[in-house]
Amino acid sequence: MEVAFKRIRRNWQLYLLFLPPLAYVLVFNYYPMYGAQIAFKDFNAVQGIWGSDWVGLKHFEQFVQSYEFWRVMRNTLLLSLYSLLVGFPFPIILALGLNYASNRFFKRTVQMVTYAPHFISVVVIVGLMSQLLNPRLGVVNRILEVLGYEAINFMGKPELFKTLYVLSDVWQNVGFACIIYLAALSGIDPAQHEAAIMDGGSIPRRMWHIDLPGIMPVAVIIFILGMGGILSTGFEKVLLMQNPLNYQTSEVIDTYVYKVGLVSVMPNYSYSTAIGLFKSLIGLVLLIGVNRFAKKINQESLW
């Protein structure tokens, strides 16, 4: 104990810098777990959390047996898997392309153009989409009409919701996501490329046999983390893109919890908390399962 105290006293500046993020995690990540117990209670604001009656798994059973369960779960899983499968390879492809770009001006221009959308607000992104895809005044529909096609209400078609969501998400985040892969590529030993060039290896061959294996550990870690949050879709963006016409395919767990727990005429806090906890438990199981699978195939893992 005395040794630990001396260490803290000797490096007090480092511990002082560590205090703000520690406080943030404790206040916003761990303290809210105290309220998660209302998922197992009939929460009453007058009686408080401790005074409310325990009901066990009642709210979980209510959600699983509800007519909304399969539709919400299907929409959430399809949207998350679509985002993961489409969005996962694009940063890798962009990073590989930028890594071999010889023109510095071109490389920096592409980086700036692809990084910039990440810092645009989701509200602005959805607003741009609504304006560009507007069936009466949108540029896209004006072009379609000039080409002889009829205008399409893109934002109102349920079958197009997931594609619009995923493609706009790729456009917004692909540049920022590729930074990690560029950093991993910079850590590859240049001697491997020099040897490959001496042996007559082309750029595609070097990408396949040197670059991809070199960044695979990082890619596996990112994939594992993505699987852990597979039920956590972009709540704000989904909510902003929702309308009565596409509601059939756009209602996901996060928006359903928001409507049941906050904007409903009779908010059900216990029921909405149970749904959120159910989502977190599924994500935890998937995270552990994918991590264990990665270890079995001799890949990098979180633990």
Short mmCIF file of C-alpha atoms in Angstrom, two decimals:
data_model
loop_
_atom_site.label_atom_id
_atom_site.label_comp_id
_atom_site.label_asym_id
_atom_site.label_seq_id
_atom_site.Cartn_x
_atom_site.Cartn_y
_atom_site.Cartn_z
CA MET A 1 0.00 0.00 0.00
CA GLU A 2 2.83 2.35 0.89
CA VAL A 3 4.59 1.56 -2.39
CA ALA A 4 1.42 2.33 -4.35
CA PHE A 5 1.00 5.64 -2.50
CA LYS A 6 4.58 6.60 -3.32
CA ARG A 7 4.03 5.75 -6.96
CA ILE A 8 0.92 7.93 -7.08
CA ARG A 9 2.71 10.77 -5.33
CA ARG A 10 5.65 10.55 -7.72
CA ASN A 11 3.42 10.52 -10.83
CA TRP A 12 0.57 12.68 -9.56
CA GLN A 13 0.36 14.65 -12.83
CA LEU A 14 -0.51 11.50 -14.78
CA TYR A 15 -3.15 10.45 -12.26
CA LEU A 16 -4.61 13.97 -12.33
CA LEU A 17 -4.97 13.71 -16.12
CA PHE A 18 -6.60 10.31 -15.65
CA LEU A 19 -9.29 11.60 -13.26
CA PRO A 20 -11.60 13.38 -15.80
CA PRO A 21 -12.05 10.33 -18.13
CA LEU A 22 -12.43 8.09 -15.07
CA ALA A 23 -15.14 10.35 -13.67
CA TYR A 24 -16.87 10.43 -17.08
CA VAL A 25 -16.95 6.62 -17.30
CA LEU A 26 -18.19 6.22 -13.73
CA VAL A 27 -20.93 8.85 -14.04
CA PHE A 28 -22.22 8.10 -17.55
CA ASN A 29 -21.46 4.37 -17.93
CA TYR A 30 -21.48 2.70 -14.53
CA TYR A 31 -23.83 4.82 -12.44
CA PRO A 32 -26.76 4.38 -14.90
CA MET A 33 -26.53 0.60 -14.29
CA TYR A 34 -28.17 1.31 -10.95
CA GLY A 35 -31.38 2.22 -12.80
CA ALA A 36 -31.32 -0.92 -14.96
CA GLN A 37 -33.03 -2.80 -12.13
CA ILE A 38 -36.37 -1.18 -13.04
CA ALA A 39 -36.47 -3.66 -15.95
CA PHE A 40 -37.37 -6.24 -13.28
CA LYS A 41 -39.86 -3.99 -11.49
CA ASP A 42 -43.14 -2.19 -12.09
CA PHE A 43 -41.53 1.21 -11.74
CA ASN A 44 -43.54 3.86 -9.97
CA ALA A 45 -42.08 7.38 -9.89
CA VAL A 46 -43.75 8.11 -6.53
CA GLN A 47 -42.37 4.99 -4.84
CA GLY A 48 -38.96 5.32 -6.49
CA ILE A 49 -36.69 2.58 -7.75
CA TRP A 50 -36.26 0.79 -4.43
CA GLY A 51 -39.91 1.11 -3.48
CA SER A 52 -41.32 -0.31 -6.73
CA ASP A 53 -42.53 -3.91 -6.76
CA TRP A 54 -40.40 -6.70 -8.25
CA VAL A 55 -42.01 -8.51 -11.19
CA GLY A 56 -39.11 -10.66 -12.39
CA LEU A 57 -38.99 -11.28 -16.14
CA LYS A 58 -42.49 -9.98 -16.80
CA HIS A 59 -41.41 -7.13 -19.11
CA PHE A 60 -38.99 -9.32 -21.04
CA GLU A 61 -41.74 -11.87 -21.67
CA GLN A 62 -44.11 -9.08 -22.67
CA PHE A 63 -41.65 -7.84 -25.30
CA VAL A 64 -40.90 -11.31 -26.72
CA GLN A 65 -44.60 -12.12 -26.94
CA SER A 66 -45.65 -8.76 -28.41
CA TYR A 67 -46.68 -8.48 -32.06
CA GLU A 68 -43.95 -5.85 -32.58
CA PHE A 69 -41.10 -8.15 -31.50
CA TRP A 70 -40.32 -9.97 -34.75
CA ARG A 71 -40.75 -6.91 -36.94
CA VAL A 72 -38.49 -4.75 -34.76
CA MET A 73 -35.88 -7.50 -34.39
CA ARG A 74 -35.90 -8.26 -38.11
CA ASN A 75 -35.51 -4.60 -39.07
CA THR A 76 -32.72 -4.10 -36.54
CA LEU A 77 -30.76 -7.21 -37.56
CA LEU A 78 -31.13 -6.62 -41.30
CA LEU A 79 -30.11 -2.97 -41.03
CA SER A 80 -27.14 -3.75 -38.76
CA LEU A 81 -25.90 -6.67 -40.87
CA TYR A 82 -26.34 -4.64 -44.05
CA SER A 83 -24.33 -1.78 -42.52
CA LEU A 84 -21.61 -4.14 -41.29
CA LEU A 85 -21.23 -6.12 -44.53
CA VAL A 86 -21.26 -3.06 -46.79
CA GLY A 87 -19.46 -0.61 -44.55
CA PHE A 88 -16.71 -2.94 -43.29
CA PRO A 89 -14.70 -3.45 -46.54
CA PHE A 90 -14.88 0.13 -47.89
CA PRO A 91 -12.43 1.70 -45.39
CA ILE A 92 -9.97 -1.12 -46.12
CA ILE A 93 -10.26 -0.57 -49.87
CA LEU A 94 -9.84 3.18 -49.47
CA ALA A 95 -6.83 2.75 -47.17
CA LEU A 96 -5.15 0.36 -49.61
CA GLY A 97 -5.75 2.77 -52.48
CA LEU A 98 -4.39 5.77 -50.58
CA ASN A 99 -1.40 3.76 -49.40
CA TYR A 100 -0.28 3.27 -53.02
CA ALA A 101 -1.17 6.76 -54.29
CA SER A 102 2.04 8.37 -55.53
CA ASN A 103 0.69 11.88 -56.16
CA ARG A 104 0.72 13.66 -52.78
CA PHE A 105 -1.71 16.37 -53.87
CA PHE A 106 -4.22 13.76 -55.09
CA LYS A 107 -3.79 11.72 -51.90
CA ARG A 108 -4.36 14.70 -49.61
CA THR A 109 -7.34 15.86 -51.65
CA VAL A 110 -9.00 12.45 -51.44
CA GLN A 111 -8.30 12.30 -47.71
CA MET A 112 -9.84 15.72 -47.13
CA VAL A 113 -12.91 14.97 -49.27
CA THR A 114 -13.55 11.60 -47.61
CA TYR A 115 -12.78 12.73 -44.04
CA ALA A 116 -14.91 15.89 -44.09
CA PRO A 117 -18.41 14.28 -44.12
CA HIS A 118 -17.66 12.58 -40.80
CA PHE A 119 -17.83 15.97 -39.06
CA ILE A 120 -21.20 16.90 -40.56
CA SER A 121 -24.14 16.59 -38.18
CA VAL A 122 -26.55 13.71 -38.72
CA VAL A 123 -29.37 16.23 -38.87
CA VAL A 124 -27.63 18.03 -41.73
CA ILE A 125 -26.95 14.73 -43.54
CA VAL A 126 -30.61 13.70 -43.40
CA GLY A 127 -31.65 17.21 -44.44
CA LEU A 128 -29.38 17.01 -47.49
CA MET A 129 -30.79 13.61 -48.37
CA SER A 130 -34.36 14.92 -48.09
CA GLN A 131 -33.58 17.85 -50.37
CA LEU A 132 -31.63 15.88 -52.96
CA LEU A 133 -34.17 13.05 -53.08
CA ASN A 134 -37.30 15.20 -52.88
CA PRO A 135 -39.82 13.84 -55.42
CA ARG A 136 -40.78 17.33 -56.64
CA LEU A 137 -37.72 19.56 -56.26
CA GLY A 138 -34.84 17.13 -55.68
CA VAL A 139 -31.87 17.14 -58.05
CA VAL A 140 -31.89 13.35 -58.37
CA ASN A 141 -35.50 13.23 -59.52
CA ARG A 142 -34.94 16.15 -61.90
CA ILE A 143 -32.16 14.14 -63.53
CA LEU A 144 -34.41 11.07 -63.73
CA GLU A 145 -37.14 13.08 -65.40
CA VAL A 146 -34.68 14.52 -67.95
CA LEU A 147 -33.65 10.94 -68.76
CA GLY A 148 -37.29 9.99 -69.30
CA TYR A 149 -38.04 8.27 -65.99
CA GLU A 150 -40.73 9.06 -63.46
CA ALA A 151 -39.91 10.78 -60.18
CA ILE A 152 -39.40 8.44 -57.22
CA ASN A 153 -40.25 9.15 -53.60
CA PHE A 154 -37.01 7.64 -52.29
CA MET A 155 -37.57 8.56 -48.65
CA GLY A 156 -41.09 7.15 -48.71
CA LYS A 157 -40.35 3.72 -50.17
CA PRO A 158 -39.92 1.09 -47.41
CA GLU A 159 -37.75 -1.14 -49.62
CA LEU A 160 -35.23 1.69 -50.17
CA PHE A 161 -34.85 2.76 -46.54
CA LYS A 162 -32.01 0.39 -45.61
CA THR A 163 -30.05 1.12 -48.80
CA LEU A 164 -30.33 4.89 -48.30
CA TYR A 165 -29.31 4.55 -44.67
CA VAL A 166 -26.29 2.32 -45.36
CA LEU A 167 -24.96 4.17 -48.42
CA SER A 168 -25.22 7.56 -46.73
CA ASP A 169 -23.50 6.11 -43.66
CA VAL A 170 -20.66 4.73 -45.81
CA TRP A 171 -20.26 8.12 -47.51
CA GLN A 172 -20.16 9.90 -44.16
CA ASN A 173 -17.77 7.60 -42.28
CA VAL A 174 -15.60 5.72 -44.77
CA GLY A 175 -12.82 8.32 -44.79
CA PHE A 176 -12.59 8.61 -41.03
CA ALA A 177 -12.72 4.83 -40.54
CA CYS A 178 -9.83 4.24 -42.93
CA ILE A 179 -7.45 6.21 -40.67
CA ILE A 180 -7.03 3.14 -38.47
CA TYR A 181 -6.13 0.97 -41.45
CA LEU A 182 -3.69 3.58 -42.79
CA ALA A 183 -1.96 3.53 -39.41
CA ALA A 184 -1.82 -0.28 -39.52
CA LEU A 185 -0.41 -0.19 -43.06
CA SER A 186 2.32 2.22 -41.98
CA GLY A 187 3.47 -0.38 -39.44
CA ILE A 188 4.19 -3.04 -42.06
CA ASP A 189 7.90 -3.69 -42.57
CA PRO A 190 8.97 -1.99 -45.86
CA ALA A 191 11.45 -4.84 -46.39
CA GLN A 192 8.54 -7.12 -47.27
CA HIS A 193 7.49 -4.80 -50.10
CA GLU A 194 11.08 -4.43 -51.27
CA ALA A 195 11.46 -8.21 -51.43
CA ALA A 196 8.15 -8.55 -53.27
CA ILE A 197 9.18 -5.90 -55.83
CA MET A 198 12.50 -7.69 -56.40
CA ASP A 199 10.55 -10.88 -57.07
CA GLY A 200 8.33 -9.07 -59.58
CA GLY A 201 5.26 -8.81 -57.36
CA SER A 202 2.57 -6.47 -58.72
CA ILE A 203 0.61 -4.02 -56.58
CA PRO A 204 -2.47 -6.29 -56.36
CA ARG A 205 -0.23 -9.19 -55.31
CA ARG A 206 1.44 -7.04 -52.65
CA MET A 207 -1.94 -5.92 -51.38
CA TRP A 208 -3.17 -9.51 -51.13
CA HIS A 209 -0.07 -11.17 -49.66
CA ILE A 210 1.47 -8.36 -47.58
CA ASP A 211 -0.98 -5.56 -46.79
CA LEU A 212 -4.13 -7.57 -46.03
CA PRO A 213 -2.36 -10.04 -43.70
CA GLY A 214 -0.64 -7.06 -42.06
CA ILE A 215 -3.88 -5.26 -41.22
CA MET A 216 -5.92 -8.41 -40.53
CA PRO A 217 -5.46 -8.26 -36.72
CA VAL A 218 -6.83 -4.70 -36.67
CA ALA A 219 -9.67 -5.65 -39.02
CA VAL A 220 -10.64 -8.60 -36.81
CA ILE A 221 -10.75 -6.41 -33.69
CA ILE A 222 -12.94 -3.85 -35.46
CA PHE A 223 -15.21 -6.62 -36.76
CA ILE A 224 -15.58 -8.09 -33.25
CA LEU A 225 -16.52 -4.68 -31.85
CA GLY A 226 -18.97 -4.21 -34.72
CA MET A 227 -20.65 -7.53 -33.94
CA GLY A 228 -20.95 -6.54 -30.29
CA GLY A 229 -22.96 -3.48 -31.27
CA ILE A 230 -24.93 -5.16 -34.03
CA LEU A 231 -28.27 -4.33 -32.41
CA SER A 232 -27.25 -0.71 -31.81
CA THR A 233 -28.19 1.14 -34.96
CA GLY A 234 -27.79 4.88 -35.41
CA PHE A 235 -30.83 5.95 -33.40
CA GLU A 236 -30.78 9.62 -34.38
CA LYS A 237 -30.41 8.96 -38.09
CA VAL A 238 -33.07 6.25 -38.18
CA LEU A 239 -35.49 8.47 -36.28
CA LEU A 240 -34.86 11.40 -38.60
CA MET A 241 -35.31 9.26 -41.72
CA GLN A 242 -38.53 7.69 -40.45
CA ASN A 243 -41.90 8.70 -41.85
CA PRO A 244 -45.33 7.04 -42.01
CA LEU A 245 -44.56 5.60 -45.46
CA ASN A 246 -41.38 3.71 -44.54
CA TYR A 247 -42.31 2.88 -40.94
CA GLN A 248 -42.73 -0.79 -41.82
CA THR A 249 -39.00 -1.29 -42.42
CA SER A 250 -37.51 1.60 -40.43
CA GLU A 251 -38.73 0.77 -36.92
CA VAL A 252 -35.75 -0.63 -34.97
CA ILE A 253 -35.19 -1.45 -31.31
CA ASP A 254 -33.73 1.96 -30.42
CA THR A 255 -36.60 3.95 -31.94
CA TYR A 256 -39.15 1.54 -30.46
CA VAL A 257 -37.66 2.01 -26.98
CA TYR A 258 -37.70 5.78 -27.46
CA LYS A 259 -41.37 5.79 -28.41
CA VAL A 260 -42.47 3.37 -25.69
CA GLY A 261 -40.43 4.95 -22.92
CA LEU A 262 -40.59 8.67 -23.68
CA VAL A 263 -43.10 9.85 -26.28
CA SER A 264 -45.91 7.42 -25.58
CA VAL A 265 -49.14 8.75 -24.07
CA MET A 266 -48.52 6.41 -21.14
CA PRO A 267 -44.71 6.00 -20.90
CA ASN A 268 -43.69 2.56 -19.66
CA TYR A 269 -40.21 3.02 -18.22
CA SER A 270 -39.83 -0.55 -16.97
CA TYR A 271 -40.84 -2.05 -20.31
CA SER A 272 -38.52 0.19 -22.33
CA THR A 273 -35.63 -0.49 -19.92
CA ALA A 274 -36.21 -4.23 -20.27
CA ILE A 275 -36.01 -3.94 -24.07
CA GLY A 276 -32.79 -1.93 -23.85
CA LEU A 277 -31.28 -4.45 -21.43
CA PHE A 278 -32.36 -7.31 -23.70
CA LYS A 279 -30.54 -5.64 -26.60
CA SER A 280 -27.39 -5.21 -24.52
CA LEU A 281 -27.41 -8.85 -23.42
CA ILE A 282 -27.72 -10.06 -27.02
CA GLY A 283 -24.83 -7.80 -28.01
CA LEU A 284 -22.73 -9.18 -25.14
CA VAL A 285 -23.41 -12.78 -26.20
CA LEU A 286 -22.48 -11.99 -29.82
CA LEU A 287 -19.32 -10.18 -28.70
CA ILE A 288 -18.17 -13.13 -26.59
CA GLY A 289 -19.07 -15.63 -29.33
CA VAL A 290 -17.25 -13.81 -32.14
CA ASN A 291 -14.25 -13.18 -29.89
CA ARG A 292 -14.03 -16.89 -29.04
CA PHE A 293 -14.36 -17.83 -32.71
CA ALA A 294 -11.52 -15.43 -33.61
CA LYS A 295 -9.29 -17.10 -31.03
CA LYS A 296 -10.07 -20.55 -32.41
CA ILE A 297 -8.98 -19.57 -35.91
CA ASN A 298 -5.75 -18.10 -34.49
CA GLN A 299 -6.69 -14.48 -35.08
CA GLU A 300 -6.44 -11.46 -32.81
CA SER A 301 -9.08 -11.15 -30.11
CA LEU A 302 -10.14 -8.66 -27.44
CA TRP A 303 -9.12 -10.98 -24.62
#
